[in-house]
XYZ file of C-alpha atoms in Angstrom:
745
model
C 41.658 37.713 -31.193
C 44.444 35.126 -31.694
C 44.928 34.906 -27.790
C 41.224 34.226 -27.163
C 41.668 30.487 -26.707
C 44.479 31.033 -24.189
C 42.261 33.503 -22.280
C 39.335 31.015 -22.451
C 41.341 28.273 -21.013
C 42.903 30.303 -18.203
C 39.552 31.522 -17.272
C 38.376 27.812 -17.100
C 41.503 27.009 -15.136
C 40.643 29.595 -12.483
C 37.413 28.157 -11.128
C 39.004 24.699 -11.544
C 41.909 25.610 -9.173
C 39.474 27.142 -6.723
C 37.469 24.006 -6.592
C 40.682 21.858 -5.952
C 41.781 24.329 -3.226
C 38.273 24.153 -1.712
C 38.262 20.377 -1.745
C 41.611 20.304 -0.043
C 40.536 22.627 2.662
C 37.142 21.011 3.155
C 38.397 17.441 3.213
C 39.967 18.130 6.687
C 36.503 19.219 8.077
C 34.646 16.167 6.204
C 37.162 13.798 7.702
C 36.740 15.358 11.115
C 32.813 14.924 11.009
C 33.196 11.359 9.601
C 35.492 10.611 12.342
C 33.527 12.065 14.976
C 30.432 9.943 13.734
C 32.555 6.766 13.379
C 33.857 7.288 16.946
C 30.291 7.808 18.370
C 29.122 4.424 17.872
C 32.075 2.248 19.392
C 32.283 4.644 22.363
C 28.519 4.145 23.010
C 28.982 0.480 22.594
C 31.924 0.239 24.865
C 29.931 2.319 27.504
C 27.075 -0.138 26.894
C 29.129 -3.147 27.727
C 30.678 -1.549 30.735
C 27.271 -0.439 32.070
C 25.738 -3.941 31.539
C 28.657 -5.565 33.420
C 28.511 -3.184 36.422
C 24.687 -3.458 36.540
C 25.199 -7.387 36.635
C 27.435 -6.999 39.633
C 24.950 -4.760 41.454
C 21.833 -6.795 40.463
C 23.683 -9.997 41.830
C 24.562 -7.884 45.037
C 20.833 -6.853 45.365
C 19.801 -10.672 44.889
C 22.206 -11.453 47.731
C 20.653 -8.865 49.912
C 17.088 -9.972 49.009
C 18.038 -13.554 50.055
C 19.421 -12.378 53.432
C 16.467 -10.354 54.100
C 14.343 -13.373 53.743
C 16.657 -15.812 55.584
C 15.101 -17.425 58.791
C 18.289 -16.736 60.712
C 18.406 -12.959 59.989
C 14.599 -13.049 60.754
C 15.323 -14.705 64.152
C 18.033 -12.197 64.732
C 15.973 -9.162 64.056
C 12.908 -10.483 65.984
C 14.321 -12.260 68.937
C 13.703 -10.425 72.181
C 17.214 -11.584 73.338
C 19.960 -9.517 71.737
C 22.838 -11.886 72.676
C 21.767 -15.357 71.334
C 25.146 -16.667 70.530
C 23.855 -19.505 68.337
C 21.918 -17.402 66.181
C 24.607 -14.776 65.838
C 27.060 -17.427 64.945
C 24.851 -18.791 62.153
C 24.152 -15.466 60.713
C 27.900 -14.740 60.840
C 28.740 -17.822 59.010
C 26.536 -17.171 56.205
C 27.791 -13.647 55.731
C 31.271 -15.062 55.802
C 30.385 -17.654 53.079
C 28.836 -15.161 50.828
C 31.822 -12.753 51.212
C 34.516 -15.548 50.551
C 32.459 -16.953 47.408
C 31.672 -13.642 45.779
C 34.681 -11.734 44.329
C 32.839 -8.414 44.131
C 31.411 -8.224 47.852
C 34.203 -7.067 50.246
C 31.985 -7.177 53.390
C 28.519 -7.438 54.731
C 26.689 -5.656 57.400
C 23.235 -6.454 58.991
C 21.822 -3.806 61.512
C 18.913 -4.207 63.895
C 17.305 -0.941 63.859
C 15.227 -1.040 67.146
C 17.945 -2.860 69.201
C 21.004 -0.993 67.598
C 22.878 -4.194 67.036
C 25.197 -5.298 64.263
C 26.467 -8.504 62.759
C 29.187 -7.798 60.325
C 31.849 -9.583 58.373
C 34.688 -9.359 59.302
C 34.050 -7.388 62.492
C 31.520 -9.707 64.056
C 28.687 -8.861 66.633
C 28.441 -5.340 67.988
C 25.759 -4.564 70.617
C 25.611 -0.793 69.789
C 26.456 1.520 67.166
C 28.670 3.356 69.741
C 31.199 0.571 69.645
C 30.969 -0.273 65.975
C 33.692 1.286 64.005
C 31.570 1.777 60.837
C 28.239 2.912 61.940
C 27.954 6.286 60.229
C 25.683 4.928 57.488
C 22.793 3.913 59.724
C 20.785 7.150 58.811
C 20.501 5.915 55.288
C 17.145 4.314 56.603
C 15.750 7.889 56.032
C 16.471 7.768 52.425
C 14.848 4.381 52.051
C 11.405 5.559 52.806
C 10.096 5.438 49.353
C 12.484 2.870 47.837
C 13.658 -0.621 48.999
C 17.304 -0.361 47.713
C 19.914 2.387 46.818
C 23.719 2.099 45.984
C 25.577 5.223 47.025
C 29.045 6.653 47.583
C 30.094 7.313 51.373
C 33.130 8.297 53.036
C 34.607 5.612 55.608
C 35.890 6.401 59.032
C 39.580 5.863 59.779
C 39.122 2.430 61.510
C 37.032 0.993 58.831
C 39.106 1.608 55.747
C 40.179 -2.115 55.269
C 36.943 -3.498 56.279
C 34.151 -1.312 54.617
C 34.062 0.310 51.158
C 33.118 3.520 49.688
C 30.505 1.980 47.460
C 27.786 0.224 49.442
C 24.493 -1.151 48.510
C 21.830 -0.500 51.139
C 18.541 -2.508 51.442
C 15.739 -2.377 53.992
C 14.240 -5.281 55.845
C 10.478 -5.075 56.500
C 8.877 -7.403 58.930
C 5.154 -7.265 59.390
C 4.912 -3.884 57.659
C 7.674 -2.234 59.757
C 11.264 -1.324 59.000
C 13.301 -3.676 61.354
C 16.646 -3.750 59.713
C 19.260 -2.689 57.057
C 21.445 -4.704 54.979
C 24.726 -3.082 53.799
C 26.917 -4.765 51.313
C 30.281 -3.017 50.773
C 31.400 -3.636 47.112
C 34.983 -4.266 45.832
C 35.568 -1.201 43.706
C 38.637 -2.521 41.944
C 36.653 -5.680 40.833
C 33.544 -3.693 40.112
C 35.127 -1.041 37.939
C 37.882 -3.367 36.284
C 36.370 -3.228 32.766
C 36.196 0.473 32.966
C 40.052 0.928 32.830
C 41.819 2.092 29.488
C 44.698 0.579 27.791
C 48.098 2.425 27.982
C 48.427 1.916 24.321
C 45.007 3.682 23.391
C 45.557 5.543 20.432
C 43.551 8.647 21.468
C 43.420 10.585 24.775
C 40.285 9.609 26.594
C 38.840 9.458 30.118
C 35.838 7.647 31.625
C 33.697 8.470 34.713
C 30.929 6.982 36.548
C 28.621 9.664 38.149
C 25.591 9.153 40.459
C 22.386 11.036 40.547
C 23.904 14.028 42.455
C 26.758 14.441 40.026
C 29.015 12.816 42.564
C 32.068 11.106 40.645
C 32.003 7.460 41.887
C 35.042 6.395 39.614
C 37.415 7.830 37.242
C 39.921 6.372 34.848
C 42.111 7.966 32.022
C 44.922 7.297 29.570
C 48.149 8.676 30.419
C 47.938 11.404 27.675
C 46.187 14.000 29.964
C 47.761 16.351 32.283
C 46.529 17.007 35.908
C 45.012 20.448 35.204
C 42.949 18.838 32.148
C 41.688 16.098 34.473
C 40.751 18.350 37.201
C 38.840 20.903 34.664
C 36.861 17.898 33.204
C 36.021 16.326 36.610
C 34.975 19.853 37.939
C 32.557 20.365 34.815
C 31.104 16.736 35.276
C 30.276 17.596 38.951
C 28.606 20.635 37.797
C 26.545 18.526 35.493
C 28.088 19.902 32.352
C 28.657 16.598 30.389
C 28.197 17.781 26.799
C 31.068 18.715 24.611
C 33.816 20.644 26.490
C 36.720 22.853 25.564
C 39.732 23.786 27.697
C 42.967 25.592 26.648
C 41.977 25.325 22.831
C 41.340 21.652 23.191
C 37.798 20.288 22.368
C 36.488 17.170 24.239
C 33.998 14.868 22.629
C 31.775 13.488 25.269
C 29.308 10.271 24.950
C 27.140 9.128 28.053
C 24.734 6.593 28.930
C 22.307 6.305 32.071
C 21.814 2.944 33.934
C 18.049 2.307 34.244
C 18.923 0.134 37.445
C 21.002 2.641 39.351
C 20.443 6.089 37.668
C 24.214 6.241 37.215
C 25.685 8.185 34.309
C 28.530 6.408 32.347
C 30.505 9.145 30.631
C 33.436 8.866 28.048
C 35.465 11.954 27.224
C 37.912 11.980 24.176
C 40.371 14.579 23.157
C 39.377 15.644 19.615
C 42.856 16.649 18.379
C 44.158 13.075 19.343
C 41.768 11.532 16.799
C 42.336 14.052 14.194
C 46.147 14.059 14.194
C 46.271 11.945 10.963
C 43.461 13.930 9.317
C 45.598 17.159 9.619
C 48.390 15.267 7.814
C 45.933 14.329 5.229
C 44.793 17.892 4.928
C 48.237 19.205 4.426
C 48.926 16.594 1.721
C 45.764 17.446 -0.286
C 46.648 21.085 -0.261
C 50.004 20.285 -1.610
C 48.703 18.077 -4.224
C 46.009 20.717 -5.142
C 48.720 23.409 -5.804
C 50.631 20.926 -7.796
C 47.577 20.059 -9.894
C 46.818 23.656 -10.600
C 50.589 24.152 -11.707
C 50.172 21.234 -13.969
C 46.887 22.567 -15.409
C 48.470 25.800 -16.435
C 51.140 23.733 -18.263
C 48.428 21.827 -20.040
C 46.749 25.053 -21.241
C 49.861 26.051 -22.875
C 50.464 22.820 -24.576
C 46.672 22.695 -25.732
C 47.052 26.139 -27.196
C 50.158 25.180 -29.150
C 48.953 21.861 -30.456
C 45.207 21.176 -30.185
C 43.607 24.631 -31.072
C 45.294 25.215 -34.569
C 42.386 23.359 -36.228
C 40.027 25.639 -34.563
C 41.886 28.723 -35.699
C 41.820 27.345 -39.128
C 37.935 26.896 -38.922
C 37.786 30.494 -37.786
C 39.587 31.681 -40.773
C 37.406 29.737 -43.240
C 34.130 31.206 -41.907
C 33.061 34.438 -43.811
C 33.216 37.659 -41.997
C 30.350 40.082 -41.941
C 31.798 43.319 -40.879
C 28.433 45.171 -40.870
C 26.768 42.783 -38.380
C 29.459 43.494 -35.800
C 29.481 39.549 -35.234
C 32.858 38.635 -33.558
C 33.759 35.191 -34.685
C 36.121 34.244 -32.028
C 36.276 30.632 -30.276
C 33.374 31.476 -27.942
C 31.073 32.540 -31.049
C 32.251 29.497 -33.047
C 31.508 26.893 -30.389
C 27.879 28.557 -29.989
C 27.443 28.559 -33.746
C 28.415 24.898 -34.280
C 26.389 23.601 -31.257
C 23.192 25.658 -32.586
C 23.597 24.070 -36.000
C 24.012 20.657 -34.805
C 20.975 20.820 -32.546
C 18.743 22.686 -34.961
C 19.503 19.771 -37.450
C 18.685 17.147 -35.124
C 15.330 18.788 -33.888
C 14.375 19.597 -37.507
C 15.101 16.108 -38.532
C 12.928 14.837 -35.702
C 10.217 17.238 -36.451
C 10.090 16.234 -40.204
C 9.703 12.553 -39.203
C 6.936 13.239 -36.979
C 5.152 15.507 -39.520
C 5.723 12.970 -42.179
C 4.211 10.158 -40.104
C 1.201 12.187 -39.046
C 0.767 13.466 -42.735
C 0.808 9.671 -43.993
C -1.939 8.925 -41.402
C -4.123 11.735 -42.001
C -3.986 11.029 -45.690
C -4.931 7.295 -45.510
C -7.751 8.334 -43.004
C -9.166 10.736 -45.316
C -9.175 8.171 -48.147
C -11.005 5.652 -45.863
C -13.478 8.315 -44.948
C -13.901 9.671 -48.287
C -12.766 13.134 -47.594
C -10.373 13.469 -50.595
C -12.289 14.303 -53.771
C -9.625 15.755 -56.043
C -7.712 13.246 -58.227
C -4.876 16.014 -58.346
C -4.635 16.325 -54.587
C -4.625 12.467 -54.230
C -1.708 12.115 -56.725
C 0.325 14.856 -55.246
C 0.177 13.430 -51.714
C 0.459 9.900 -52.683
C 3.779 10.476 -54.435
C 4.968 12.974 -51.822
C 4.505 10.630 -48.852
C 4.921 7.104 -50.573
C 7.523 7.977 -53.392
C 9.259 4.549 -52.495
C 6.300 2.465 -53.441
C 6.201 1.077 -56.934
C 3.452 1.116 -59.646
C 2.195 -2.257 -58.401
C -1.280 -3.424 -57.008
C -1.966 -2.184 -53.349
C -3.804 -4.408 -51.027
C -6.080 -2.670 -48.561
C -6.752 -4.461 -45.249
C -8.985 -3.147 -42.381
C -8.124 -4.715 -38.962
C -10.613 -4.622 -36.009
C -10.585 -5.710 -32.407
C -13.151 -8.441 -31.782
C -16.001 -7.713 -29.345
C -14.607 -4.233 -28.800
C -17.000 -3.634 -25.830
C -15.727 -6.572 -24.054
C -12.074 -5.597 -24.758
C -12.665 -1.937 -23.393
C -13.982 -3.331 -20.120
C -11.261 -5.924 -19.754
C -8.349 -3.809 -20.812
C -7.216 -0.862 -18.316
C -7.268 2.446 -20.189
C -3.591 3.107 -19.588
C -2.753 -0.219 -21.474
C -5.036 0.324 -24.431
C -2.666 2.245 -26.464
C 0.174 0.034 -25.618
C -1.921 -2.983 -26.752
C -2.805 -1.432 -30.022
C 0.927 -0.384 -30.662
C 1.933 -3.976 -29.901
C -0.704 -5.372 -32.373
C 0.889 -2.783 -34.978
C 4.376 -3.881 -34.303
C 3.441 -7.719 -34.615
C 1.472 -7.116 -37.917
C 4.569 -5.291 -39.261
C 7.142 -8.006 -37.926
C 5.147 -10.686 -40.052
C 4.526 -8.780 -43.176
C 7.491 -6.500 -43.556
C 9.943 -9.305 -44.909
C 7.710 -9.692 -48.095
C 5.771 -6.607 -48.219
C 6.029 -2.774 -47.903
C 3.547 -2.045 -45.046
C 1.834 1.129 -43.603
C -0.668 1.001 -40.836
C -2.706 3.732 -39.438
C -4.501 3.701 -36.201
C -8.000 4.843 -36.708
C -10.691 5.514 -33.879
C -11.807 3.115 -31.635
C -11.297 -0.592 -32.842
C -10.008 -0.149 -36.397
C -6.450 -0.163 -37.804
C -6.060 0.614 -41.654
C -3.224 -1.090 -43.463
C -1.876 -1.002 -46.885
C 0.599 -3.500 -48.178
C 2.457 -3.853 -51.454
C 4.260 -7.109 -52.411
C 8.138 -6.492 -52.745
C 8.835 -9.338 -55.182
C 8.122 -12.798 -55.892
C 4.550 -14.542 -55.111
C 3.640 -14.493 -51.484
C -0.015 -14.833 -50.022
C -1.067 -11.867 -48.159
C -4.074 -13.751 -46.831
C -1.816 -16.591 -45.207
C 0.574 -14.181 -43.671
C -2.391 -12.227 -42.270
C -3.601 -15.465 -40.662
C -0.213 -15.992 -39.055
C -0.236 -12.626 -37.729
C -3.575 -12.848 -36.336
C -2.767 -16.046 -34.518
C 0.341 -14.378 -32.887
C -1.719 -11.419 -31.728
C -4.236 -13.795 -30.134
C -1.525 -16.015 -28.457
C 0.669 -13.177 -27.264
C -1.613 -10.202 -26.469
C -4.579 -12.245 -25.291
C -7.229 -10.788 -27.691
C -8.502 -11.703 -31.177
C -8.808 -9.405 -34.093
C -10.518 -9.849 -37.657
C -9.301 -8.648 -41.015
C -11.344 -7.440 -43.970
C -9.559 -7.273 -47.360
C -9.770 -7.644 -51.056
C -7.383 -10.206 -52.450
C -7.282 -8.726 -55.734
C -4.835 -5.728 -55.301
C -5.994 -2.252 -56.491
C -4.320 0.511 -58.443
C -3.462 3.447 -56.371
C -6.357 5.375 -57.920
C -8.831 2.964 -56.776
C -7.742 2.992 -52.939
C -11.060 4.581 -51.811
C -12.993 1.717 -53.415
C -10.716 -0.896 -51.854
C -11.172 0.621 -48.389
C -14.914 0.224 -48.865
C -14.691 -3.335 -50.051
C -12.366 -4.193 -47.177
C -14.898 -2.642 -44.668
C -17.690 -4.616 -46.269
C -15.845 -7.738 -46.047
C -15.119 -7.146 -42.366
C -18.805 -6.623 -41.617
C -19.461 -10.338 -42.449
C -17.732 -11.005 -39.170
C -21.341 -10.943 -38.019
C -21.715 -14.371 -39.242
C -18.208 -15.870 -39.712
C -17.201 -15.298 -36.212
C -13.869 -13.847 -34.674
C -10.217 -14.054 -35.643
C -11.141 -14.482 -39.431
C -9.439 -13.104 -42.632
C -12.317 -12.073 -44.453
C -11.658 -11.859 -48.307
C -14.226 -9.651 -50.326
C -14.228 -12.019 -53.095
C -15.281 -14.832 -50.910
C -17.738 -13.430 -48.288
C -19.344 -10.663 -50.342
C -19.450 -11.721 -53.886
C -20.954 -15.010 -52.976
C -23.681 -13.306 -50.803
C -24.165 -10.162 -52.928
C -28.007 -10.530 -53.037
C -29.697 -7.375 -51.447
C -32.423 -7.877 -48.703
C -35.774 -8.788 -50.223
C -39.072 -7.013 -49.566
C -40.424 -10.147 -47.723
C -37.361 -10.190 -45.581
C -37.802 -6.547 -44.811
C -41.555 -7.090 -43.963
C -40.694 -10.031 -41.588
C -37.967 -7.945 -39.833
C -40.327 -5.077 -39.259
C -42.996 -7.397 -37.944
C -40.664 -9.029 -35.569
C -39.616 -5.544 -34.118
C -43.235 -4.404 -33.830
C -44.016 -7.597 -32.066
C -41.366 -6.955 -29.347
C -43.192 -3.657 -28.552
C -46.643 -5.168 -28.345
C -46.181 -8.132 -26.144
C -45.499 -7.957 -22.300
C -41.998 -7.789 -20.661
C -42.079 -11.672 -20.011
C -42.790 -12.507 -23.734
C -40.227 -9.960 -25.193
C -37.313 -12.436 -24.814
C -39.042 -15.009 -26.988
C -39.710 -12.278 -29.674
C -36.007 -11.089 -29.640
C -35.000 -14.677 -29.912
C -37.142 -15.167 -33.063
C -35.671 -11.991 -34.643
C -32.028 -13.173 -34.347
C -32.875 -16.578 -35.367
C -34.411 -15.229 -38.561
C -31.514 -12.981 -39.282
C -29.084 -15.847 -38.681
C -31.174 -18.407 -40.824
C -31.516 -16.105 -43.937
C -28.016 -14.542 -43.732
C -29.429 -10.993 -44.068
C -26.811 -8.518 -45.619
C -24.747 -7.126 -42.628
C -25.558 -3.326 -43.532
C -29.359 -3.601 -43.213
C -28.962 -6.173 -40.352
C -27.122 -3.675 -38.274
C -29.915 -1.032 -39.184
C -32.544 -3.333 -37.954
C -30.754 -4.166 -34.808
C -30.232 -0.479 -34.010
C -34.076 0.063 -34.817
C -34.993 -2.914 -32.474
C -32.709 -1.578 -29.682
C -34.281 1.837 -29.739
C -37.902 0.319 -29.853
C -37.187 -2.336 -27.289
C -35.538 -0.427 -24.500
C -37.342 2.808 -24.983
C -40.480 0.908 -24.166
C -38.626 -0.513 -20.972
C -37.341 2.890 -20.269
C -33.913 1.706 -19.728
C -30.604 2.481 -21.447
C -28.860 -0.094 -23.625
C -25.301 -0.896 -22.546
C -23.514 -1.143 -25.935
C -23.380 1.507 -28.734
C -24.115 0.525 -32.378
C -20.481 0.886 -33.395
C -19.359 -1.725 -30.778
C -22.107 -4.151 -31.844
C -20.582 -4.000 -35.428
C -17.586 -5.668 -33.901
C -19.462 -8.603 -32.584
C -20.543 -12.092 -33.764
C -24.398 -12.356 -34.286
C -24.797 -14.949 -31.263
C -22.863 -12.392 -28.911
C -25.096 -9.511 -29.969
C -28.199 -12.020 -29.285
C -26.552 -12.766 -25.942
C -26.365 -9.200 -24.957
C -30.044 -8.479 -25.762
C -31.117 -11.574 -24.047
C -29.125 -10.807 -20.851
C -30.197 -7.148 -20.628
C -33.883 -8.116 -21.291
C -33.744 -11.045 -18.744
C -32.347 -8.566 -16.111
C -35.076 -5.999 -16.900
C -37.802 -8.878 -16.564
C -36.215 -9.852 -13.364
C -36.462 -6.393 -12.175
C -40.091 -6.102 -13.096
C -40.835 -9.440 -11.485
C -38.952 -8.350 -8.385
C -41.003 -5.188 -8.295
C -44.331 -7.209 -8.645
C -43.179 -9.451 -5.809
C -42.508 -6.602 -3.512
C -45.809 -4.987 -4.408
C -47.739 -8.377 -3.856
C -45.807 -8.786 -0.490
C -46.648 -5.346 0.732
C -50.258 -5.871 0.050
C -50.348 -9.123 1.797
C -48.655 -7.727 4.851
C -51.231 -4.970 4.907
C -54.132 -7.500 4.813
C -52.583 -9.455 7.684
C -52.174 -6.139 9.635
C -55.703 -5.374 8.802
C -56.937 -8.789 9.961
C -54.788 -8.608 13.338
C -56.292 -5.034 14.045
C -60.083 -6.204 13.436
C -60.189 -9.580 14.998
C -63.119 -8.576 17.392
C -65.129 -7.596 14.235
C -67.096 -9.919 11.974
C -65.104 -9.110 8.874
C -64.656 -11.249 5.829
C -62.703 -11.542 2.542
C -64.465 -8.645 1.062
C -63.710 -6.315 3.739
C -60.034 -7.356 3.865
C -59.744 -6.816 0.073
C -61.326 -3.449 0.436
C -59.002 -2.312 2.892
C -56.020 -2.451 0.600
C -57.992 -1.235 -2.392
C -58.019 -4.315 -4.796
C -60.458 -6.765 -5.807
C -61.568 -10.055 -3.890
C -60.191 -12.287 -6.569
C -56.734 -10.352 -6.953
C -56.471 -10.284 -3.174
C -57.171 -14.112 -2.723
C -54.661 -14.936 -5.617
C -51.943 -12.799 -4.285
C -52.423 -14.023 -0.680
C -52.446 -17.618 -1.692
C -49.153 -17.024 -3.687
C -47.476 -15.355 -0.855
C -48.556 -17.117 2.311
C -49.471 -20.425 0.736
C -52.896 -20.501 2.383
C -56.263 -18.705 1.790
C -57.225 -15.492 3.413
C -60.152 -17.181 5.279
C -57.602 -19.742 6.776
C -55.120 -17.312 7.769
C -57.952 -15.087 9.611
C -59.138 -18.266 11.262
C -55.606 -19.182 12.450
C -55.140 -15.561 13.862
C -58.543 -15.855 15.824
C -57.657 -19.232 17.365
C -54.133 -17.932 18.482
C -55.795 -14.922 20.089
C -58.591 -17.053 21.782
C -55.587 -19.423 23.183
C -54.098 -16.425 24.847
C -57.340 -15.262 26.343
C -58.198 -18.778 27.563
C -54.769 -19.221 29.294
C -54.264 -15.719 30.467
C -57.788 -14.398 31.533
C -60.815 -15.605 33.419
C -63.240 -14.352 30.704
C -66.183 -16.607 29.778
C -66.271 -18.568 26.518
C -69.045 -16.224 25.146
C -66.902 -13.241 25.622
C -63.805 -14.667 24.167
C -65.891 -15.618 21.303
C -67.030 -11.951 20.648
C -63.334 -10.811 21.214
C -62.202 -12.921 18.377
C -64.913 -12.014 15.957
C -67.558 -14.773 16.478
C -71.098 -13.614 17.238
C -72.219 -17.019 18.429
C -70.470 -18.999 21.061
C -71.413 -22.225 19.279
C -69.821 -21.303 16.105
C -66.508 -20.319 18.081
C -66.575 -23.566 20.100
C -66.925 -25.570 16.684
C -64.174 -23.961 15.027
C -61.962 -24.211 18.067
C -62.556 -27.947 18.342
C -61.644 -28.279 14.589
C -58.352 -26.305 15.340
C -57.228 -27.810 18.548
C -59.040 -31.047 18.744
C -60.783 -30.246 21.965
C -63.273 -27.557 23.320
C -62.154 -24.235 24.689
C -63.280 -25.250 28.308
C -61.227 -28.369 28.237
C -58.218 -26.282 26.704
C -58.412 -24.064 29.631
C -58.565 -26.873 32.341
C -55.537 -28.594 30.679
C -53.551 -25.253 30.665
C -54.415 -24.817 34.412
C -53.523 -28.265 35.331
C -50.198 -28.061 33.667
C -49.586 -24.564 35.335
C -50.441 -25.906 38.722
C -47.979 -28.790 38.152
C -45.150 -26.552 37.382
C -45.804 -24.462 40.398
C -45.879 -27.520 42.553
């Protein structure tokens, strides 16, 4: 048992040593991956720069070919029926010579006349046939240019054209009138074109770069001096096969990176020997491995020193702990550490649990006092002295805090912030009062917070401090609260009665408004008269009146009710009862729900309660009026439809009213209100409009038209038409015909 600490520390050192060795071994592979990733971006950037430079040379060469294809002298050369126009040949040759001298990356230029098999070349001059031109093997490229206007390709030069032509040539076809008449061949200086592809002799890593065309032909190769010939040959052979991903040869791994030119389709490939970039990483790996072994040795030495010096106090603790042989409990170092850890953890958890339970028990105790659930004096005294044993035998002030207009506060405050707001309210009250008072607060349901306070020493006004706290809450939290209290402190035995007084004082918020500290001795004792029989009778009569009048008159009766309550300062308790009775009576008759519960109404000022009733009633009256307007509109539209369908009949107001099922007087009233004219006037207007259409569009006689619009006598129709149009029907028809003929003319 005495060697347990040594065994424990050695057991701990074993995984630590393995971790250190693992770190040393894996550091090499991690650095390898990091270096590969770090190498990838600069290689890609370098290839991108090289590709852009080469593409620029080729784009410029293509622009030269385009300008030559559009040149007038070249056009004359290709279209002239004479193949030996000396002046034209001279002008074309001089242009080609000028371009070649002024452009460093162009070695020579050939122009080939396909139908006549003629050449103009710099520096060769004019050749009348491909048979006597020493570099004419490329003319078959015209077949490759069937579907494209330009290509750049590698070609083999004949022996006689090595110094004049180039292995890398840009070919472009010349179209004249839709026919391929010529070819332009621009031979490029490979040394100038691929100058930026060359690698520095001082390059820290062994690398090669290639340019490969679409057919995997290597156009150019450059490499650092670190590679042997066999390695270079292997890499070139793999690239020709199209194998351009990571390669391995003779235990060497080559990392490859490639880009493809959008202009030429060439692939730009960079190949780097992995070992050349990881040489220093191998050294780092060996150093880390050595340091790991050294650290393991030092750790073993530290174990022995700790056992000699640091573990003696632990051995002493083990000796002091009593042994229980029957339990078979081994009190070695492992069990000792577990035991101490459990003791500390259990103590902390138990302490937190006791604090939480005590706080909840206090809240439950005060809540039960306020609601009157505690009846036994013995139970009250036991719990009080248990939960508030630090409080003295001094008077205790009971304060009931309430959020003003709780319904509006609920609508304006998101649900997730309500608890935070009430917690902030409690903290601010505690911050103001706690320097002078012992304070405890309980968050009751909904809008209320119950607070008990006891003065520590001296003479400090609780009421003044409450006013300060209420002002701070409104300023910082953005909502107001009211407080009901009794300025005369109560003995602990009278807390229940004090709670009732505070609640009654708070109810006078109905008249005194928001953000007030309402003292029972000021607001209740001065208005302690109960409601009289006459007041009760009047209130009952006002409530009954709201039920008997129509919806439009209900608002006036409601205003009379609230004016009476305010003028007579009716006791808040019966006032709330009558408000609840009126709410039930009024809104049940309207068959609509009331938006606010009675408990929320108790947090409001009387004017706000009246305003809620007024707004809700006005809304319902507006809905009723709207429904009546809709009903009246529908009836009028039905009457208009009936008139339009029966214009040819001798109908009158009785028939029209009967068609919609209402009386003549109501039909006349609604039609006048809706259409701003009488039924008879509207019917006459429809008949006149119909008669105008018949006069203009038909050749019917006046008598026939009169019958068609509901007039039994032609004279009656003519008289009414003259009143309406200030002319007879016949004259109206003639005027319309004249206007119509004039338009046709």
